[in-house]
Amino acid sequence: MNIIVVGNGMVGFKFCEKLLQKNLAPSVKITVFGEEIRPAYDRVHLSSFFEGKTAEDLSMAPRSWYEDNGITLHLSDPIQAIDRVEKTVTSHRGITLPYNYLVLATGSAAFVPPIPGMDKQGVFIYRTVEDLELMQHWAPRARKGAVIGGGLLGLEAAKALLDLGLSTTHVIEFAPRLMPRQIDEAGSQMLQSKLEALGLQVHLSKNTAAITGGDAISGLSFADGSAIDADMLVVSAGIKPRDELAKQCGLEVGPRGGIVVNNNMQTSDPSIFAIGECALHGSMIYGLVAPGYEMAEVVATQLVGGAKEFTGFDMSTKLKLVGTDVASFGDPFIGPKEARTIIFEDTVKGIYKRINVSNDGKLLLGGILVGDASAYNMLLQTAKNGLALPPNPEDLILGNRSGAAQEGAGVSALPDDALICSCESISKAQICNAVSEGGCENLDAIKKCTKAGTGCGGCIPMVKDLMLHTMKQGGKYVRNVLCEHFQYSRQELFDLIKLKNLVTYNETLDHLGAGDGCEVCKPAVASILASLWNDLILDKGNDTAQDSNDRFLANIQKGGTYSVVPRIPGGEITPEKLITIGQVAQKYALYTKITGGQRIDLFGAHLGDLPAIWEELIAAGFESGHAYGKSLRTVKSCVGSTWCRFGLHDSVSFAIQIEERYRGLRAPHKLKSAVSGCIRECAEAQSKDFGIIATDKGWNLYVCGNGGSKPQHAKLLATDLSSETCIKYIDRFLMFYIKTADPLTRTATWLNKLDGGIDYLRNVVVNDSLGMAEQFEAEMQGLVDNYTCEWKAVVESPQLRKRFTHFINAPEEKDPTVQFETMRGQRKAADWNS
Amino acid sequence: MSATITEQYTWFAACSTADVPSNGGVCIKYKDQQIALFHFTRRNEWYATQNMCPHRMQMALSRGLIGTAGGEPKVACPFHKKTFSLVDGRCMSGDDCGAIETYPVRVENGKVFIGVPDRETELF
């Protein structure tokens, strides 16, 4: 039997995948014809292409997948003709093949309104990877962008223009509001104000009359006489089903396009099926991927002799548009006669939530979420499964206001057949089974085993909740333990080590652990010991429990040499000290570079040279900068009132005071800080673990920010503080973090996981809700009083110095494999050898 | 010629036991080779491997943290935390960056001896 699939988009691919899962007879031969040059890819996440994803990342399956599964795939070769009498198809390249069943998955094309000037350079549609590549190519010469279409696809395209770096982006919508098909007037307004805050210029009720310019676009003019400048335009005004092939061979099509199908997805010719966006079912085109997958399942089931019908599909959706959550579910628009409507609006945060509840208050009928769609999955399930509503239905969108967190509490109420992943049709029972029977205990395993969460990804939070819920029920809730040697979390271990007064790694392992340790628990315990006692980290046999950088008090770099960072508090340094750094760098042939934290990094030091280098630095008044430790790095500052005409207070002096207070403090991860002398924030304090900004009344304290791979702004903890109070609060904040964070967790991630978030943290630090403030301050003072410079201790101890050699049996020899290259007058490490 | 090659070792005195830190490693120079020597004090065991991590060809394993996984002794490279069995040298990090050489160790009268295979006998 020959099955031919016309179209290799997401739905066409999914059809093949589903068919293969159904124990096909070996005689079945599947052939796929696709128009594009690459195999099917994830069109839903097309805009992630501009966030750095490649075409390969978006691919549904590589070309080899088709081969491995016996599918013949013809790409760049669209079908041109169907002969329904002979039951053959003929491709653009002239391949003619007979079929028993033909599946049309031709998808849709962008709807291009007939506007004069559409053929100008700089006008694009937004549909395929090729379209995106063309846009990417054009964008560097464009500054002002415009998008025709304020629906789902239009806003995706607008996001793409923002990502491409255009300075202005206009969104032009014909209707009087954005996303008219999904959300109501008030929701649209909220969305609009959020998008405008992000820099989009929204024009509603605008009928584009012409695209102006010469060969290339220079602007748009509208029917009302107004006009805008634009040197790049994306048309994303809707889709039209690709039904030309169906028309040509005489299949029935709808008056406004689309191949007419029955509940079996059969066209007017029983051996030809149509699925996805090209199919017109009950006068409806389903422009989402989930119903397309369901159609694929319906056809695949029938082709192996089963029975299955498509009877419409829930069009509930949750999207992230230009970073803003937008969701609608059930019947979002139902009127006041049939339902009571509860609306929550927060114009400050840009949140709009509407739920429609049956008049008897028992059922949730539908709703809209803009700005915060975290409740979407639970609301959707409540509506779909007719779950009982709480006595005050407004709790559904306002949350439980008693203050107690109720994370994941709702999933247990769902029935087993509740559809969790609608893209892949995966029920609650299937997910729970994968956990309890299949042993899937992390998200990747569940994805692999059930495919749940592999489509749009919207259900992932709920899949996680279900996984944790099932694991808890099965009594095998895995505790957050350090590693195989310690069955405790870092926080538990911290308290136990303190309680038992343990001072070495070996003692800790003997008393609290099992086995012989590893590279995970050794540095974690060593860090706890340092946070608790602030002893010299190389003493008491703890040196070999330190991570390599801590063990040698320097940062290992490419090639096996080390870099050296002396402390330069607040970034302030005298000319004499600068000269010393220069002389040391010259003497030991070190590469020098200014760091991001206002210090100077000296690279390329041989292990054996480190003590001598430090001896010279210490003699000139330097001390360790702890760049190698999970500890306080630097407190950056602007010049503040010492020189700056805007400066309110002396930010440099305060930065130095803070850096000297917390220097050497060991923590679960590195700590960075900054002090700015006014709201212009030149020291970038809001990107630090704790940052301080001068106000006319004192200091504002921000906490839990970081740069790095997931930048996060610090949150305002307290305002207008005196210097003394500010330091007290930092003491409390840091001790609380050090005691409770998991290993290698920055303050930002720690706060994200902290129940109650910044409000809870503020209560602990400012209002002393735990009654620990005094203890935190005393413990911090103890650490401050116990500080000594680690490098000074090493330089003064012949025993410790002996450990800084490459060959223990040839201590005067350096590692002969170290190689340097010259670049711009300095030495850099040779590239990796492999 | 049917030959069962029995590996022959040349034993050399590497250092004294006191030179090696407890539960840690040092690097030994032998001719133009670099060998990482570990004293796993907790287990009262000695191990020797090549000093070069095969992942990025860095002379660094002697500076790595040692420990166990499921009771099997291992070393983690300080560069990218690839771990290798101290017993048979295979990479234990799941990704295939190749195995490392391991060498037998003997301790006599406070001296540590490392055995390096005689390549000549292998080559005949």
Short mmCIF file of C-alpha atoms in Angstrom, two decimals, chain A residues 485-691:
data_model
loop_
_atom_site.label_atom_id
_atom_site.label_comp_id
_atom_site.label_asym_id
_atom_site.label_seq_id
_atom_site.Cartn_x
_atom_site.Cartn_y
_atom_site.Cartn_z
CA HIS A 485 27.87 10.85 50.25
CA PHE A 486 25.57 13.16 52.23
CA GLN A 487 21.85 12.56 52.63
CA TYR A 488 21.27 16.14 53.70
CA SER A 489 20.51 19.41 51.97
CA ARG A 490 23.14 22.13 52.26
CA GLN A 491 20.99 23.99 54.79
CA GLU A 492 20.64 20.89 57.01
CA LEU A 493 24.33 20.17 56.73
CA PHE A 494 25.18 23.77 57.68
CA ASP A 495 23.15 23.50 60.90
CA LEU A 496 24.51 20.04 61.76
CA ILE A 497 28.14 21.01 61.23
CA LYS A 498 27.64 23.99 63.49
CA LEU A 499 25.82 21.94 66.12
CA LYS A 500 28.50 19.25 66.19
CA ASN A 501 31.28 21.80 65.99
CA LEU A 502 33.03 20.04 63.10
CA VAL A 503 36.03 21.80 61.59
CA THR A 504 37.41 19.52 58.86
CA TYR A 505 35.98 17.83 55.82
CA ASN A 506 37.06 14.40 57.02
CA GLU A 507 35.36 14.81 60.40
CA THR A 508 32.22 15.96 58.66
CA LEU A 509 32.23 12.95 56.36
CA ASP A 510 32.82 10.61 59.34
CA HIS A 511 30.00 12.10 61.42
CA LEU A 512 27.41 13.01 58.85
CA GLY A 513 28.20 11.21 55.61
CA ALA A 514 29.18 7.92 54.09
CA GLY A 515 31.87 6.71 51.67
CA ASP A 516 34.85 8.78 50.60
CA GLY A 517 33.46 12.02 49.20
CA CYS A 518 33.55 13.51 45.71
CA GLU A 519 34.06 16.71 43.75
CA VAL A 520 30.51 17.85 44.62
CA CYS A 521 30.42 17.49 48.40
CA LYS A 522 34.05 18.40 49.09
CA PRO A 523 33.88 22.04 47.95
CA ALA A 524 30.35 22.39 49.35
CA VAL A 525 31.40 21.25 52.82
CA ALA A 526 34.64 23.21 52.62
CA SER A 527 32.58 26.32 51.84
CA ILE A 528 30.27 25.69 54.81
CA LEU A 529 33.28 25.25 57.11
CA ALA A 530 34.72 28.53 55.84
CA SER A 531 31.39 30.32 56.25
CA LEU A 532 31.07 29.03 59.81
CA TRP A 533 34.58 29.37 61.21
CA ASN A 534 36.53 31.48 58.71
CA ASP A 535 39.72 29.45 59.42
CA LEU A 536 42.51 29.45 56.84
CA ILE A 537 41.07 27.24 54.11
CA LEU A 538 44.36 25.40 53.50
CA ASP A 539 44.73 24.30 57.12
CA LYS A 540 43.69 21.09 58.88
CA GLY A 541 43.84 18.95 55.75
CA ASN A 542 41.01 20.92 54.22
CA ASP A 543 43.21 21.99 51.30
CA THR A 544 42.47 18.85 49.28
CA ALA A 545 38.75 19.32 49.89
CA GLN A 546 38.82 22.73 48.22
CA ASP A 547 38.00 23.19 44.59
CA SER A 548 41.22 23.53 42.60
CA ASN A 549 41.07 27.34 42.50
CA ASP A 550 40.67 27.59 46.27
CA ARG A 551 43.38 25.00 46.83
CA PHE A 552 45.93 27.13 44.97
CA LEU A 553 44.33 30.52 45.82
CA ALA A 554 44.28 31.52 42.15
CA ASN A 555 42.16 30.95 39.07
CA ILE A 556 43.31 28.13 36.79
CA GLN A 557 43.28 29.23 33.17
CA LYS A 558 43.74 27.65 29.75
CA GLY A 559 47.09 25.88 29.58
CA GLY A 560 47.30 25.31 33.33
CA THR A 561 48.71 28.66 34.44
CA TYR A 562 46.90 30.86 36.94
CA SER A 563 45.58 34.38 37.12
CA VAL A 564 46.15 36.69 40.05
CA VAL A 565 43.71 39.39 41.21
CA PRO A 566 44.80 41.63 44.07
CA ARG A 567 42.00 43.36 45.97
CA ILE A 568 41.43 46.97 44.87
CA PRO A 569 38.56 47.99 47.18
CA GLY A 570 35.92 50.09 45.45
CA GLY A 571 38.17 50.27 42.40
CA GLU A 572 40.25 53.02 44.03
CA ILE A 573 44.02 52.67 43.62
CA THR A 574 47.04 54.91 44.11
CA PRO A 575 49.56 55.54 41.32
CA GLU A 576 52.24 53.82 43.47
CA LYS A 577 50.19 50.64 43.64
CA LEU A 578 49.50 50.75 39.91
CA ILE A 579 53.24 50.94 39.33
CA THR A 580 53.79 47.90 41.57
CA ILE A 581 51.25 45.89 39.58
CA GLY A 582 53.01 46.92 36.40
CA GLN A 583 56.41 45.96 37.73
CA VAL A 584 55.23 42.58 38.98
CA ALA A 585 53.52 41.89 35.66
CA GLN A 586 56.70 42.81 33.77
CA LYS A 587 58.92 40.69 36.00
CA TYR A 588 56.80 37.54 35.66
CA ALA A 589 55.70 38.25 32.07
CA LEU A 590 52.01 38.38 32.96
CA TYR A 591 49.19 39.45 30.66
CA THR A 592 47.20 42.27 32.29
CA LYS A 593 43.58 43.19 31.83
CA ILE A 594 41.09 45.39 33.66
CA THR A 595 38.20 43.28 34.97
CA GLY A 596 34.50 44.10 34.93
CA GLY A 597 34.69 44.68 38.68
CA GLN A 598 37.21 47.53 38.58
CA ARG A 599 40.25 45.42 39.38
CA ILE A 600 43.33 44.27 37.46
CA ASP A 601 43.77 40.65 36.51
CA LEU A 602 47.28 39.28 35.89
CA PHE A 603 47.25 36.14 33.74
CA GLY A 604 49.79 33.46 32.88
CA ALA A 605 51.44 32.89 36.26
CA HIS A 606 53.13 29.53 36.74
CA LEU A 607 51.99 27.65 39.84
CA GLY A 608 55.50 27.82 41.24
CA ASP A 609 55.69 31.61 40.82
CA LEU A 610 52.49 32.38 42.76
CA PRO A 611 54.06 32.71 46.25
CA ALA A 612 56.83 35.02 44.95
CA ILE A 613 54.35 37.16 43.03
CA TRP A 614 52.21 37.54 46.14
CA GLU A 615 55.18 38.26 48.34
CA GLU A 616 55.88 41.33 46.20
CA LEU A 617 52.24 42.38 46.04
CA ILE A 618 51.76 42.02 49.80
CA ALA A 619 54.93 44.01 50.47
CA ALA A 620 53.36 46.85 48.45
CA GLY A 621 50.20 46.74 50.58
CA PHE A 622 47.96 44.49 48.48
CA GLU A 623 45.92 41.56 49.76
CA SER A 624 44.09 38.65 48.18
CA GLY A 625 41.12 39.60 46.01
CA HIS A 626 39.47 36.19 46.45
CA ALA A 627 38.71 36.04 42.72
CA TYR A 628 39.22 32.28 43.02
CA GLY A 629 36.64 31.72 45.75
CA LYS A 630 32.93 31.40 46.08
CA SER A 631 33.12 34.53 48.16
CA LEU A 632 32.85 38.30 48.01
CA ARG A 633 34.56 39.47 44.84
CA THR A 634 34.38 43.20 44.44
CA VAL A 635 32.33 46.21 45.43
CA LYS A 636 32.27 48.41 42.36
CA SER A 637 31.71 52.13 42.79
CA CYS A 638 31.29 55.37 40.89
CA VAL A 639 33.22 58.42 42.12
CA GLY A 640 30.11 59.84 43.79
CA SER A 641 30.29 63.12 45.66
CA THR A 642 34.11 63.10 45.71
CA TRP A 643 34.23 64.37 42.13
CA CYS A 644 30.90 64.02 40.37
CA ARG A 645 28.66 67.08 40.11
CA PHE A 646 25.58 64.86 40.55
CA GLY A 647 26.89 62.71 43.40
CA LEU A 648 24.76 62.75 46.55
CA HIS A 649 27.05 60.80 48.89
CA ASP A 650 30.58 59.48 48.93
CA SER A 651 29.95 56.17 47.16
CA VAL A 652 33.66 55.29 46.93
CA SER A 653 34.24 55.47 50.68
CA PHE A 654 31.10 53.44 51.37
CA ALA A 655 32.10 50.85 48.76
CA ILE A 656 35.54 50.50 50.35
CA GLN A 657 33.96 50.16 53.80
CA ILE A 658 31.67 47.42 52.55
CA GLU A 659 34.33 45.59 50.55
CA GLU A 660 36.65 45.56 53.56
CA ARG A 661 33.86 44.35 55.83
CA TYR A 662 32.92 41.32 53.74
CA ARG A 663 36.27 40.49 52.08
CA GLY A 664 37.04 36.79 52.25
CA LEU A 665 33.47 35.89 53.23
CA ARG A 666 32.79 32.37 51.87
CA ALA A 667 29.27 31.81 50.51
CA PRO A 668 27.37 29.20 48.47
CA HIS A 669 28.37 31.13 45.35
CA LYS A 670 30.33 34.23 44.43
CA LEU A 671 29.01 37.58 45.68
CA LYS A 672 29.25 40.87 43.83
CA SER A 673 28.27 44.31 45.01
CA ALA A 674 28.32 47.94 43.94
CA VAL A 675 27.60 51.41 45.33
CA SER A 676 26.27 54.23 43.14
CA GLY A 677 26.38 57.85 44.26
CA CYS A 678 23.10 58.81 42.66
CA ILE A 679 20.17 57.46 40.69
CA ARG A 680 22.15 57.61 37.43
CA GLU A 681 23.53 54.33 38.73
CA CYS A 682 26.93 54.38 37.03
CA ALA A 683 28.15 51.52 39.24
CA GLU A 684 25.33 49.25 37.99
CA ALA A 685 24.35 48.28 41.55
CA GLN A 686 21.05 46.84 40.39
CA SER A 687 22.84 43.97 38.65
CA LYS A 688 24.61 42.83 41.82
CA ASP A 689 23.93 40.40 44.64
CA PHE A 690 23.59 43.44 46.81
CA GLY A 691 23.68 46.95 45.46
#
